[in-house]
Coordinates of C-alpha atoms in Angstrom, one line a residue:
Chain X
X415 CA 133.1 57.1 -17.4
X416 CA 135.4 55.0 -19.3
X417 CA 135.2 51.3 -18.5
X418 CA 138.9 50.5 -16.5
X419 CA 140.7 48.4 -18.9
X420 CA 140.0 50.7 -21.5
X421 CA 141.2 53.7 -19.2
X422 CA 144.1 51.6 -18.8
X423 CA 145.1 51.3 -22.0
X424 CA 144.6 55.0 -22.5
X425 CA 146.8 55.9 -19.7
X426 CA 149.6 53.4 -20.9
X427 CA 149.6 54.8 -24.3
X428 CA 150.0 58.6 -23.2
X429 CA 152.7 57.3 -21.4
X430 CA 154.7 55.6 -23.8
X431 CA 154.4 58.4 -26.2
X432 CA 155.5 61.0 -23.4
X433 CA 158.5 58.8 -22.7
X434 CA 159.5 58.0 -26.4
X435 CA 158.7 61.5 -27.4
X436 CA 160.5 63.1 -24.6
X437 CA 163.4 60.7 -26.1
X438 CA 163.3 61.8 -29.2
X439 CA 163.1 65.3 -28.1
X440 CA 166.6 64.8 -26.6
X441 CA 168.0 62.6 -28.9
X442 CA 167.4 64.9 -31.0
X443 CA 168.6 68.3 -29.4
X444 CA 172.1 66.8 -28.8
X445 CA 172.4 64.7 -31.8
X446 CA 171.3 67.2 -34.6
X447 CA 174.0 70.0 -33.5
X448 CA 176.9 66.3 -32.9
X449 CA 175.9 65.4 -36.0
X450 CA 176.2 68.4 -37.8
X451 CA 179.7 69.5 -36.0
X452 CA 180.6 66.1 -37.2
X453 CA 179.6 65.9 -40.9
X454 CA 181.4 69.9 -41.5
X455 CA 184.3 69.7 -39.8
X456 CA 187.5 68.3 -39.9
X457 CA 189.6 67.1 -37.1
X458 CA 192.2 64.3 -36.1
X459 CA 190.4 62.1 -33.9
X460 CA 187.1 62.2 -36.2
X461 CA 187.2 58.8 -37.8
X462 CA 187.4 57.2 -34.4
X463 CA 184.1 59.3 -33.4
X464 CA 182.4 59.0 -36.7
X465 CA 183.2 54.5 -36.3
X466 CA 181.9 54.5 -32.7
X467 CA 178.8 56.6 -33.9
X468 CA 178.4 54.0 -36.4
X469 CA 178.8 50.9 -33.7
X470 CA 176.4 53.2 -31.5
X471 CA 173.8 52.6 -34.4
X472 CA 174.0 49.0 -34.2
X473 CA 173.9 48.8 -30.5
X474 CA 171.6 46.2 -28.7
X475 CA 168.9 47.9 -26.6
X476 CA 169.1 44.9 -24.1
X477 CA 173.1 45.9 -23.2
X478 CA 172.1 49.8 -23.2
X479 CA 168.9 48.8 -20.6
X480 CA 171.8 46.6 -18.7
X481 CA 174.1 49.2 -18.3
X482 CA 171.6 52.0 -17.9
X483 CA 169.8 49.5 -15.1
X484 CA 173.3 48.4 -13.3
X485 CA 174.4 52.7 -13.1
X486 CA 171.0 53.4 -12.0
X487 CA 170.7 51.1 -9.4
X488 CA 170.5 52.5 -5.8
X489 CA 173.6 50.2 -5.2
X490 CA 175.2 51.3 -8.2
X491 CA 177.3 54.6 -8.9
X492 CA 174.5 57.3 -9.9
X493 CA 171.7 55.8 -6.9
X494 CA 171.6 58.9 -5.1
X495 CA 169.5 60.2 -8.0
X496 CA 167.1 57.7 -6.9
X497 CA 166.1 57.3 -10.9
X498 CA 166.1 53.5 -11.3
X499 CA 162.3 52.0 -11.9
X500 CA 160.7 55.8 -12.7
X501 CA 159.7 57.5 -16.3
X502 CA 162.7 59.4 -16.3
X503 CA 165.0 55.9 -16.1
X504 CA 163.6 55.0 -19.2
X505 CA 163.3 58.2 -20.8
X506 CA 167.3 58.3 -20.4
X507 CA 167.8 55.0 -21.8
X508 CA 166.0 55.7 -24.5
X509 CA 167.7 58.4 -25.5
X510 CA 170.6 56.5 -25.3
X511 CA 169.2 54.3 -27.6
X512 CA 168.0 56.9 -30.4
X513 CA 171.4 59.3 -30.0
X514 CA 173.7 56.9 -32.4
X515 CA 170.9 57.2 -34.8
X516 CA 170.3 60.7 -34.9
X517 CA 173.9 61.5 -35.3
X518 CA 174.8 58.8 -37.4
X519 CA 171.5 60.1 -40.3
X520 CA 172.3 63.5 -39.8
X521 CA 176.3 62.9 -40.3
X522 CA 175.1 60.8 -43.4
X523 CA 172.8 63.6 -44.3
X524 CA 175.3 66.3 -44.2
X525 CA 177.6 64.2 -46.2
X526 CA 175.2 63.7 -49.0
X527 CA 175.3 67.8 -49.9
X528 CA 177.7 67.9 -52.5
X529 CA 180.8 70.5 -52.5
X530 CA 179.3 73.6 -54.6
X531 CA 176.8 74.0 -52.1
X532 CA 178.9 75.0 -49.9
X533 CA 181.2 77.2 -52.0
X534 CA 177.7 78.5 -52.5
X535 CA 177.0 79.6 -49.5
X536 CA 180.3 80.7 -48.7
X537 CA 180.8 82.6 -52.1
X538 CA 177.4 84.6 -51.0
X539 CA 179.2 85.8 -47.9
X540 CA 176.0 84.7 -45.8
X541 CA 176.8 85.0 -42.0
X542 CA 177.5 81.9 -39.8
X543 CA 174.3 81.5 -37.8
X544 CA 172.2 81.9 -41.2
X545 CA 174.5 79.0 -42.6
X546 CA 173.6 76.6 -40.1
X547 CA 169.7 77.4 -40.4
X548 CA 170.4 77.0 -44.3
X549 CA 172.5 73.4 -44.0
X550 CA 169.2 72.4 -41.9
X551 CA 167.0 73.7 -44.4
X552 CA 169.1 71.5 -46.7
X553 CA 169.1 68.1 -45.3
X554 CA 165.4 68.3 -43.7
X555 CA 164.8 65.2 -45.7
X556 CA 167.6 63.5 -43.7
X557 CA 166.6 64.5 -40.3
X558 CA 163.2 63.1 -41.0
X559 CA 164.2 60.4 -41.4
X560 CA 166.4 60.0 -38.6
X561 CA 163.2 61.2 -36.7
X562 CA 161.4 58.0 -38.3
X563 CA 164.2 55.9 -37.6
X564 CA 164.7 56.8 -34.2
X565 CA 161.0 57.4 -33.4
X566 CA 160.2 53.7 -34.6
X567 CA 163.4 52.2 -32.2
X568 CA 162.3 53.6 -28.9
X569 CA 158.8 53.0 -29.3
X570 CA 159.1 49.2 -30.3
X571 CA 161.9 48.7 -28.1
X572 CA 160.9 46.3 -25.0
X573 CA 164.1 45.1 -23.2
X574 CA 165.8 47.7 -22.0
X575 CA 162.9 49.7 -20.6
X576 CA 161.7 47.1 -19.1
X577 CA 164.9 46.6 -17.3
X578 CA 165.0 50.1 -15.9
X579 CA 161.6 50.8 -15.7
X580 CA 160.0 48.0 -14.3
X581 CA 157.2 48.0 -15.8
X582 CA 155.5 49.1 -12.9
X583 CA 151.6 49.8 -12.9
X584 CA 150.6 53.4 -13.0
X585 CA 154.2 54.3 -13.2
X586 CA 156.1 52.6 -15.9
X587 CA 153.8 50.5 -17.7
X588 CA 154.1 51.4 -21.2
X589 CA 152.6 49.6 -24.3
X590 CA 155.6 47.0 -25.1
X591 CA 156.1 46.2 -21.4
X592 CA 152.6 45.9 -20.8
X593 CA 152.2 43.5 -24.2
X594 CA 155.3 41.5 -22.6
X595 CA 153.4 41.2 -19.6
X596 CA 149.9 40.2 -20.7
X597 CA 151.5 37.2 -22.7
X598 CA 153.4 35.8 -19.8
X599 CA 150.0 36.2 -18.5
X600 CA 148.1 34.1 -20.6
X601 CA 146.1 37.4 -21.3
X602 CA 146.1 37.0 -25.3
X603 CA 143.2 39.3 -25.7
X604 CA 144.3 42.4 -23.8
X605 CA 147.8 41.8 -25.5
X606 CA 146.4 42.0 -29.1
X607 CA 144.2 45.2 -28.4
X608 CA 147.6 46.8 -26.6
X609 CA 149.4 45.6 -29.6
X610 CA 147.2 46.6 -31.7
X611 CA 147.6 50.2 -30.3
X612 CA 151.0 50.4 -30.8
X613 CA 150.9 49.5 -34.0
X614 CA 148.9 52.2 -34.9
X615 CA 150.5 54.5 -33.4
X616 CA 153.5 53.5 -35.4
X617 CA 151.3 53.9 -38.3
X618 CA 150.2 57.0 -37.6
X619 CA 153.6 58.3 -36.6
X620 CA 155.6 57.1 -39.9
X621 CA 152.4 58.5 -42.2
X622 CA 152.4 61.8 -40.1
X623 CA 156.3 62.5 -41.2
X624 CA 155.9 60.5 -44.3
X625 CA 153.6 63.0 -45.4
X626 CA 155.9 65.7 -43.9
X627 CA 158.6 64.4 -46.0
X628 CA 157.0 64.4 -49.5
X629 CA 155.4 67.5 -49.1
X630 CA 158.8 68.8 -48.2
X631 CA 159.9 67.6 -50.9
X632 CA 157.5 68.9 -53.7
X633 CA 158.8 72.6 -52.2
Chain A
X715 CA 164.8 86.6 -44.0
X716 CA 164.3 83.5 -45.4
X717 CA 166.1 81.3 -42.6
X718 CA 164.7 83.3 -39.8
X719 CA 161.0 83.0 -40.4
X720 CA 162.3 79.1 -40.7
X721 CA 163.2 78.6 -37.1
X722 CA 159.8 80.8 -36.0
X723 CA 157.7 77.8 -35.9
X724 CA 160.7 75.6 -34.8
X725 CA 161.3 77.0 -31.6
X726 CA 157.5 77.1 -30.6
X727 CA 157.6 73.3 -31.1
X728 CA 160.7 73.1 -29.0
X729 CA 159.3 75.4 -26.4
X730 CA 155.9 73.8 -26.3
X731 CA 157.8 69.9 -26.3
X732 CA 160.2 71.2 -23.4
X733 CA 156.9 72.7 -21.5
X734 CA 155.4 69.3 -22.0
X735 CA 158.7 67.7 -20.6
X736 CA 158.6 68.9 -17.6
X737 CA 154.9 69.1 -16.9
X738 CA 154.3 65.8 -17.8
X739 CA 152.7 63.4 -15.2
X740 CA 154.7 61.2 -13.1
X741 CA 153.9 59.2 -9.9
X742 CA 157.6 58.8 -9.1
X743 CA 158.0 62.1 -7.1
X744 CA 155.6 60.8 -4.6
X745 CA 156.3 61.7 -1.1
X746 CA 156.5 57.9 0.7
X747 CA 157.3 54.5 -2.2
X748 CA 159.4 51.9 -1.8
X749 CA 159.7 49.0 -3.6
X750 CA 158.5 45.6 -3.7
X751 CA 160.6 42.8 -4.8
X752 CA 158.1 39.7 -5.7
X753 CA 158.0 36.9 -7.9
X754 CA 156.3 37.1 -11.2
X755 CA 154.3 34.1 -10.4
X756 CA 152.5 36.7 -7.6
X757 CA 152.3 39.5 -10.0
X758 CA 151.2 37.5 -12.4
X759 CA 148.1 36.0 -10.6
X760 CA 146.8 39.3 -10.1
X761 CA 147.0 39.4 -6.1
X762 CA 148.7 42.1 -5.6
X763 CA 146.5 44.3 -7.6
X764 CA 143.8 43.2 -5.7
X765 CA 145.6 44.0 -2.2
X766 CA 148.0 47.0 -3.1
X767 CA 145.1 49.9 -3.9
X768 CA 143.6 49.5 -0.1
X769 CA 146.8 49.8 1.2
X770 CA 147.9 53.1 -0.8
X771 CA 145.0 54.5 0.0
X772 CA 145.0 54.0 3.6
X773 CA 148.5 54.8 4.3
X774 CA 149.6 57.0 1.5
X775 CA 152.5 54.3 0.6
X776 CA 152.7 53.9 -2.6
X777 CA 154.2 50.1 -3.6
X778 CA 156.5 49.9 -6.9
X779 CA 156.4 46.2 -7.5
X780 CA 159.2 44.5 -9.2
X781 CA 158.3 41.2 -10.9
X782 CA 161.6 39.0 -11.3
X783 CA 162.6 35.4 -10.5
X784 CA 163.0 34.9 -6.4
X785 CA 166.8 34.2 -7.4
X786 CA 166.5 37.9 -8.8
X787 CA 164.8 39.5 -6.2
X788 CA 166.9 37.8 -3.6
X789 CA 169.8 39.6 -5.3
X790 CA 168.3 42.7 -5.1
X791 CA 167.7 43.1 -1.5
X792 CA 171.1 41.9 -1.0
X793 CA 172.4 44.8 -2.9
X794 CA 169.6 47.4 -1.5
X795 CA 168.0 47.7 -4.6
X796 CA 164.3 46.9 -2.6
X797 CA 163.0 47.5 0.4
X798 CA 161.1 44.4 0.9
X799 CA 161.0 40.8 -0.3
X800 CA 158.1 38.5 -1.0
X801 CA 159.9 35.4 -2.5
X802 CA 159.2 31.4 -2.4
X803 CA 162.2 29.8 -1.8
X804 CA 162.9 28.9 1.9
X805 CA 166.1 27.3 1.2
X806 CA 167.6 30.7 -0.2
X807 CA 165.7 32.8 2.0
X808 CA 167.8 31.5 5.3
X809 CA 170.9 31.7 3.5
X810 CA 169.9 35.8 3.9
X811 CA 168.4 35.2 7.0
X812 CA 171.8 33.6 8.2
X813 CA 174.1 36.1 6.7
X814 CA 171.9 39.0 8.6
X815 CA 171.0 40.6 5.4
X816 CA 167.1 39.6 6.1
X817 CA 166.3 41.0 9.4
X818 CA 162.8 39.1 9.8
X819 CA 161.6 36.6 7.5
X820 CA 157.5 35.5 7.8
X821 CA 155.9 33.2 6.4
X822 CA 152.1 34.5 5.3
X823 CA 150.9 32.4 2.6
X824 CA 151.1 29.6 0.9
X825 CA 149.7 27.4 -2.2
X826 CA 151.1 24.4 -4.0
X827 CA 153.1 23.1 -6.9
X828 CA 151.9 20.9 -9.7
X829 CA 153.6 18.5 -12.3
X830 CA 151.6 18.7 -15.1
X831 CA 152.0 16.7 -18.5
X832 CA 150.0 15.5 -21.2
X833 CA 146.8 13.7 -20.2
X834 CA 147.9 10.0 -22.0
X835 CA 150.7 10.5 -19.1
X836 CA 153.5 8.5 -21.1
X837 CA 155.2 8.0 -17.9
X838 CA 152.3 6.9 -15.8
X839 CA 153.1 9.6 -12.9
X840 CA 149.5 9.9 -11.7
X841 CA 149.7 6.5 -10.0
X842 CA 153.0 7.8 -8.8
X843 CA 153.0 7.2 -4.6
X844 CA 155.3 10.8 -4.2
X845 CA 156.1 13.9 -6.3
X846 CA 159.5 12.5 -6.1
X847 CA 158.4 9.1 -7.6
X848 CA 157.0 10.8 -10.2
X849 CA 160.5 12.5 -11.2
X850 CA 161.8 8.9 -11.1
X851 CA 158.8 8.1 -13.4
X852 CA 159.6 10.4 -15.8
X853 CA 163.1 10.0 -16.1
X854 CA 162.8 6.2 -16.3
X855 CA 160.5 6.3 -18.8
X856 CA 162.8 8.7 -20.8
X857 CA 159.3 11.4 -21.4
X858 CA 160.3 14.7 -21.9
X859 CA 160.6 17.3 -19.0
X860 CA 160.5 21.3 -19.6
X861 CA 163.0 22.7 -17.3
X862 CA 162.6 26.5 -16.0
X863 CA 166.4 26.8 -15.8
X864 CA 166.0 30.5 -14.6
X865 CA 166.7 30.6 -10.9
X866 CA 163.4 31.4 -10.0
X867 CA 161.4 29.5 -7.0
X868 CA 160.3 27.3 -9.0
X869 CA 163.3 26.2 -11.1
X870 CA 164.7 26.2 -7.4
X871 CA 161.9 23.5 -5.9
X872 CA 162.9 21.7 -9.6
X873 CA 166.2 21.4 -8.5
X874 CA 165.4 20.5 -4.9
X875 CA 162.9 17.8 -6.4
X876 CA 165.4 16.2 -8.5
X877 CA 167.9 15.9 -5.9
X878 CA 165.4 14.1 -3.3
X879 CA 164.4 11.8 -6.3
X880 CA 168.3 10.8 -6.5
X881 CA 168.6 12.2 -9.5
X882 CA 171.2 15.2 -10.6
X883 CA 168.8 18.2 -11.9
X884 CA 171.8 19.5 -13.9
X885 CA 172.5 16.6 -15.9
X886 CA 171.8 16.4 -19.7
X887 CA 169.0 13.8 -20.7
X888 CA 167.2 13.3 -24.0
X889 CA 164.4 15.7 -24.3
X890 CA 165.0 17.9 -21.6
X891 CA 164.1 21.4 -22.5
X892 CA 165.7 24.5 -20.5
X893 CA 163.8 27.4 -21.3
X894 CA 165.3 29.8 -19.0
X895 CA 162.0 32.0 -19.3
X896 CA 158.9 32.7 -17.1
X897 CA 156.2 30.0 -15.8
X898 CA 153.8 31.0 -18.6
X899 CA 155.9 30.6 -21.9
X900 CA 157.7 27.4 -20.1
X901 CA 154.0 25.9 -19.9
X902 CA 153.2 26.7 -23.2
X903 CA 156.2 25.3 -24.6
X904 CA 155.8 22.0 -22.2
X905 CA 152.0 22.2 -23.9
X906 CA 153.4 22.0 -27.9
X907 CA 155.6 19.4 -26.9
X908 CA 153.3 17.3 -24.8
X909 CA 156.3 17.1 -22.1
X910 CA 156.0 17.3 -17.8
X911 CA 156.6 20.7 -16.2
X912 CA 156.7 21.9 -12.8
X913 CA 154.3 24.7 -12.4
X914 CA 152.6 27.3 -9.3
X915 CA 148.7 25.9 -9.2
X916 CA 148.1 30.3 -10.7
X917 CA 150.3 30.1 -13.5
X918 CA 149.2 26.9 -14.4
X919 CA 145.4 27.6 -13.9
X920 CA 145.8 30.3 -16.0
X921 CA 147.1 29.0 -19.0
X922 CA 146.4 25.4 -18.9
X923 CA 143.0 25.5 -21.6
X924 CA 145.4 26.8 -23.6
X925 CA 148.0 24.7 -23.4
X926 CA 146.6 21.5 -23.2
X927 CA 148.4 20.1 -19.9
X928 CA 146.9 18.3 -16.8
X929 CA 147.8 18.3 -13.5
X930 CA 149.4 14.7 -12.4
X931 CA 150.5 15.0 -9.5
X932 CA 149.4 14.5 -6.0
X933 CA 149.8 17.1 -3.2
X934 CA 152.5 16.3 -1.1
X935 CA 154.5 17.8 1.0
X936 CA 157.5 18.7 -0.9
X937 CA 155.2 20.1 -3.2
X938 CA 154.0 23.0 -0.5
X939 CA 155.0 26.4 -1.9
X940 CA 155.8 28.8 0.7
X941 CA 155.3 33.1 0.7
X942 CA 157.0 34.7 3.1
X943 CA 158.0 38.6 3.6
X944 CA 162.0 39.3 4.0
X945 CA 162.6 42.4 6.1
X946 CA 166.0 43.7 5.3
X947 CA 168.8 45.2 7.2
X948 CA 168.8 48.7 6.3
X949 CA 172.5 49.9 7.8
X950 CA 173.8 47.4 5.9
X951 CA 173.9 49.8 2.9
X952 CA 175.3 52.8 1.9
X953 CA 171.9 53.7 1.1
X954 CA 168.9 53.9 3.5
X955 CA 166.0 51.9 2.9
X956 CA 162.4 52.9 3.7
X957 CA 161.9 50.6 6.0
X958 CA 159.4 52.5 7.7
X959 CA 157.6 51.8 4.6
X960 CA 158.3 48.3 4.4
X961 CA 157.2 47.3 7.9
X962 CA 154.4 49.0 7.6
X963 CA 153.2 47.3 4.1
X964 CA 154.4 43.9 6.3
X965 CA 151.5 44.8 9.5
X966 CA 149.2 44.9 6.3
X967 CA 149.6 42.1 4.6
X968 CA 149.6 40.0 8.3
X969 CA 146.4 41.5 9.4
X970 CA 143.4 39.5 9.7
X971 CA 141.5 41.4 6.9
X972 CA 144.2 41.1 4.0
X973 CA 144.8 37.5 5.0
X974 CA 141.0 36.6 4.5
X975 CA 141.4 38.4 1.4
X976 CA 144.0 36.6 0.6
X977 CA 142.2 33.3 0.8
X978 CA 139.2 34.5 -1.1
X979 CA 141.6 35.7 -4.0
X980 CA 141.1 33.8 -7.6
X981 CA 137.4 32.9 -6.9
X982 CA 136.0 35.0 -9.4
X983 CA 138.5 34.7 -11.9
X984 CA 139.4 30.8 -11.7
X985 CA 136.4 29.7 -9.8
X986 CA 138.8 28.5 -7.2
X987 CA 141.0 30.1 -4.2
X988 CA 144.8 30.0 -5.0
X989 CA 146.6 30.9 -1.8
X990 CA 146.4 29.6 1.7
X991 CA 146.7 32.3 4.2
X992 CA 149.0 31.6 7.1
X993 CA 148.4 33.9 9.7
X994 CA 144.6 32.9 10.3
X995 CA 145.6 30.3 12.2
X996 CA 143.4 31.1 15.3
X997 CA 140.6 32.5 13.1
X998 CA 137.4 30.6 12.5
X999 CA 137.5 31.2 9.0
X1000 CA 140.4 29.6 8.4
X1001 CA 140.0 26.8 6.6
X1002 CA 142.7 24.8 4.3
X1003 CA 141.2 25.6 0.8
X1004 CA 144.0 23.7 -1.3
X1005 CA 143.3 20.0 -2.4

């Protein structure tokens, strides 16, 4: 049996990475395909999408969490869905949060392939759907590291999930909202060993698709 | 062939990350919750963790406390964002009371406030007569005063204190600090800058080794910090409340048991009890434990 604190800490760290993964999952299955429309097509009212996408990446967390926290709120316009101060609130906001950055790295990424590829690919009459696969194939080194990029923004982002999370025990607690917590605590130590998680984690998580990347790279 | 055995393993990591989507665990699609609004000074002494598990597991309830200033919590059950209140700020709590927004307001516990400052005491407050002639004290003297500046309880019993020393809280003043943050980074700030600071007693027992800071004041009487539980007017809003809930976590907290817990709470941790309980009153055991 695991002594509580530690269980504690063990609980609040599967949490935060279900929420920031489940996030990134998101971000990334709308803002790969955005991205990619984006970066290959050409239409009027592009530039103005492409320039917000860009503003999107330099968003402050705290004003997403605001507006995610005022909409959410049982007062406020979506409160029937009864979402405010639960998992899913923040799993929302994080997306929110990681979406700019997804799109805006993959747009980037897609803009880096020079023109002959895709007379290429076009020239070798390969169909549609392969093309896509192919372009991915291509800028894998871009999307990982819009997966790095967004990865290390939701999971050492405090204000905003706090503000529509609530940082409630058993429930919303995750490892920045519980490090926020401790210190206003005067709990140094269990702050440092929850910090010291996280950091880990971060570690761990930026080796992990570090590694991915070079070894992608040596193919 | 070469993109198709690509997006093989690809959609197996989808599949399997969707699958852990929506099996994951969550606590939020219990059957009966509501939420708490409290101070963080309450959160933060650990009471409520001590309290809340008993009551969950007798009555299934489970609490989703929200630690924010009482100005913020107070905002929230004005708007129907909680479903109870547990706020220290009497003043602001009738304005709610008065307007009908807070059905039933009861008091249930109470501790005190301290100013606490450097122990050379620049400003000679601990021979102060009153709390209040201790703000004059300071401000005569020119020493420097943290200010919460956050429209919690206690920035609001700052204000308050000012006011009955004759003095306006909102004015500027050499070394004033407004930190517009919680109790426990105020203190800590008040502590590097060996100024005065209005604190709870739990906040400040909990940080004041590290910080540095003594407690100069005497108790008085506008020093009393008062708990009470703000029922709320549920047709008021376009959304129902659980106030079943809510009145049900109220009987808890007013029963003898939890109000002897209550005023055992902190022993083991500071060595000393932090809240008074105030519905003991005909109980033997009561016994006023703050000095």
């Amino acid at each position: 049996m695991l002594d509580p604190e530690l269980q504690t800490l063990v609980e609040i760290t599967l949490r935060t990475l279900w929420v920031c993964g489940s996030a990134l999952l998101l971000a990334l299955l709308g803002g790969v395909p955005i991205g990619i429309l984006l970066g290959s097509s050409q239409f009027i009212s592009r530039g103005l999408l492409v320039s917000s996408v860009n503003a999107g990446m330099g968003a402050p967390p705290v004003v997403v969490g605001l507006i995610g926290s005022i909409l959410l709120a049982r007062s406020g316009p979506l409160g029937s869905w009864n979402l405010l101060y639960t998992p899913y609130a923040m799993i929302i906001t994080s997306t929110a949060i990681a979406l700019p950055l997804v799109i805006g790295l993959t747009l980037a990424a897609v803009g880096s392939l020079d023109d002959e590829w895709e007379l290429q690919v076009r020239t070798l009459g390969i169909p549609r759907h392969w093309r896509i696969w192919l372009l991915i194939r291509e800028i894998r080194m871009g999307l990982l590291a819009a997966v790095i990029a967004a990865l290390g923004g939701i999971l050492s982002e405090v204000g905003a999930v706090n503000m529509v999370g609530g940082n409630i025990a058993g429930e919303t607690r995750v490892l920045t909202t519980a490090i926020m917590m401790h210190t206003s605590m005067g709990e140094y130590e269990i702050a440092m060993s929850q910090a010291t998680v996280l950091f880990g984690n971060l570690l761990l998580l930026a080796g992990l698709l570090t590694w991915l990347q070079q070894s992608g790279r040596k193919r | 062939m070469l993109a198709r055995s690509r997006t093989l393993p690809k959609t197996a990591l989808i599949a399997f990350a969707l699958a852990a989507l929506i099996t994951s665990p969550s606590g939020a699609a219990d059957k009966r919750s509501m939420i708490l609004a409290t101070t963080t000074s309450v959160r933060d002494s650990g009471l409520l963790d001590t309290l809340l598990p008993e009551f969950t597991e007798a009555t299934g309830i489970r609490v989703r406390v929200i630690a924010v200033g009482t100005g913020a919590a107070l905002r929230m059950g004005r708007e129907g964002n909680a479903d109870l209140l547990l706020t220290h700020a009497p003043a602001s709590e009738k304005v709610l009371v008065d307007e009908g927004i807070v059905t039933r307001r009861t008091p249930f516990m109470e501790n005190f406030f301290v100013i606490a400052g450097p122990a050379k005491d620049p400003a000679k407050i601990s021979s102060a007569i009153s709390p209040e002639d201790a703000i004059r004290r300071i401000d005569a003297a020119g020493a420097g005063w943290v200010s919460r500046s956050d429209d919690s309880g206690t920035h609001k019993r700052e204000k308050a204190l000012f006011h009955a020393a004759g003095l306006d809280p909102e004015a500027d003043r050499d070394r004033l600090v407004r930190t517009g943050t919680g109790m426990g980074l105020s203190l800590q700030i008040a502590g590097e800058r060996r100024y005065y600071i209005l604190s709870d007693i739990g906040t400040f027992l909990a940080f004041h080794k590290r910080v540095g800071l003594e407690v100069l004041s005497k108790p008085g009487s506008s020093l009393r910090n008062i708990y009470s539980i703000l029922q709320l007017d549920s047709s008021r809003f376009e959304r129902p409340l659980h106030t079943s809930e809510a009145e049900e976590l109220e009987r808890f907290l007013l029963t003898k048991k939890t109000q002897r817990a209550i005023g055992a709470f902190g022993l083991d941790k500071f060595g000393r009890t932090l809240f008074t309980p105030l519905k003991l009153a005909d109980d033997a055991h009561a016994s006023p434990v703050s000095k």
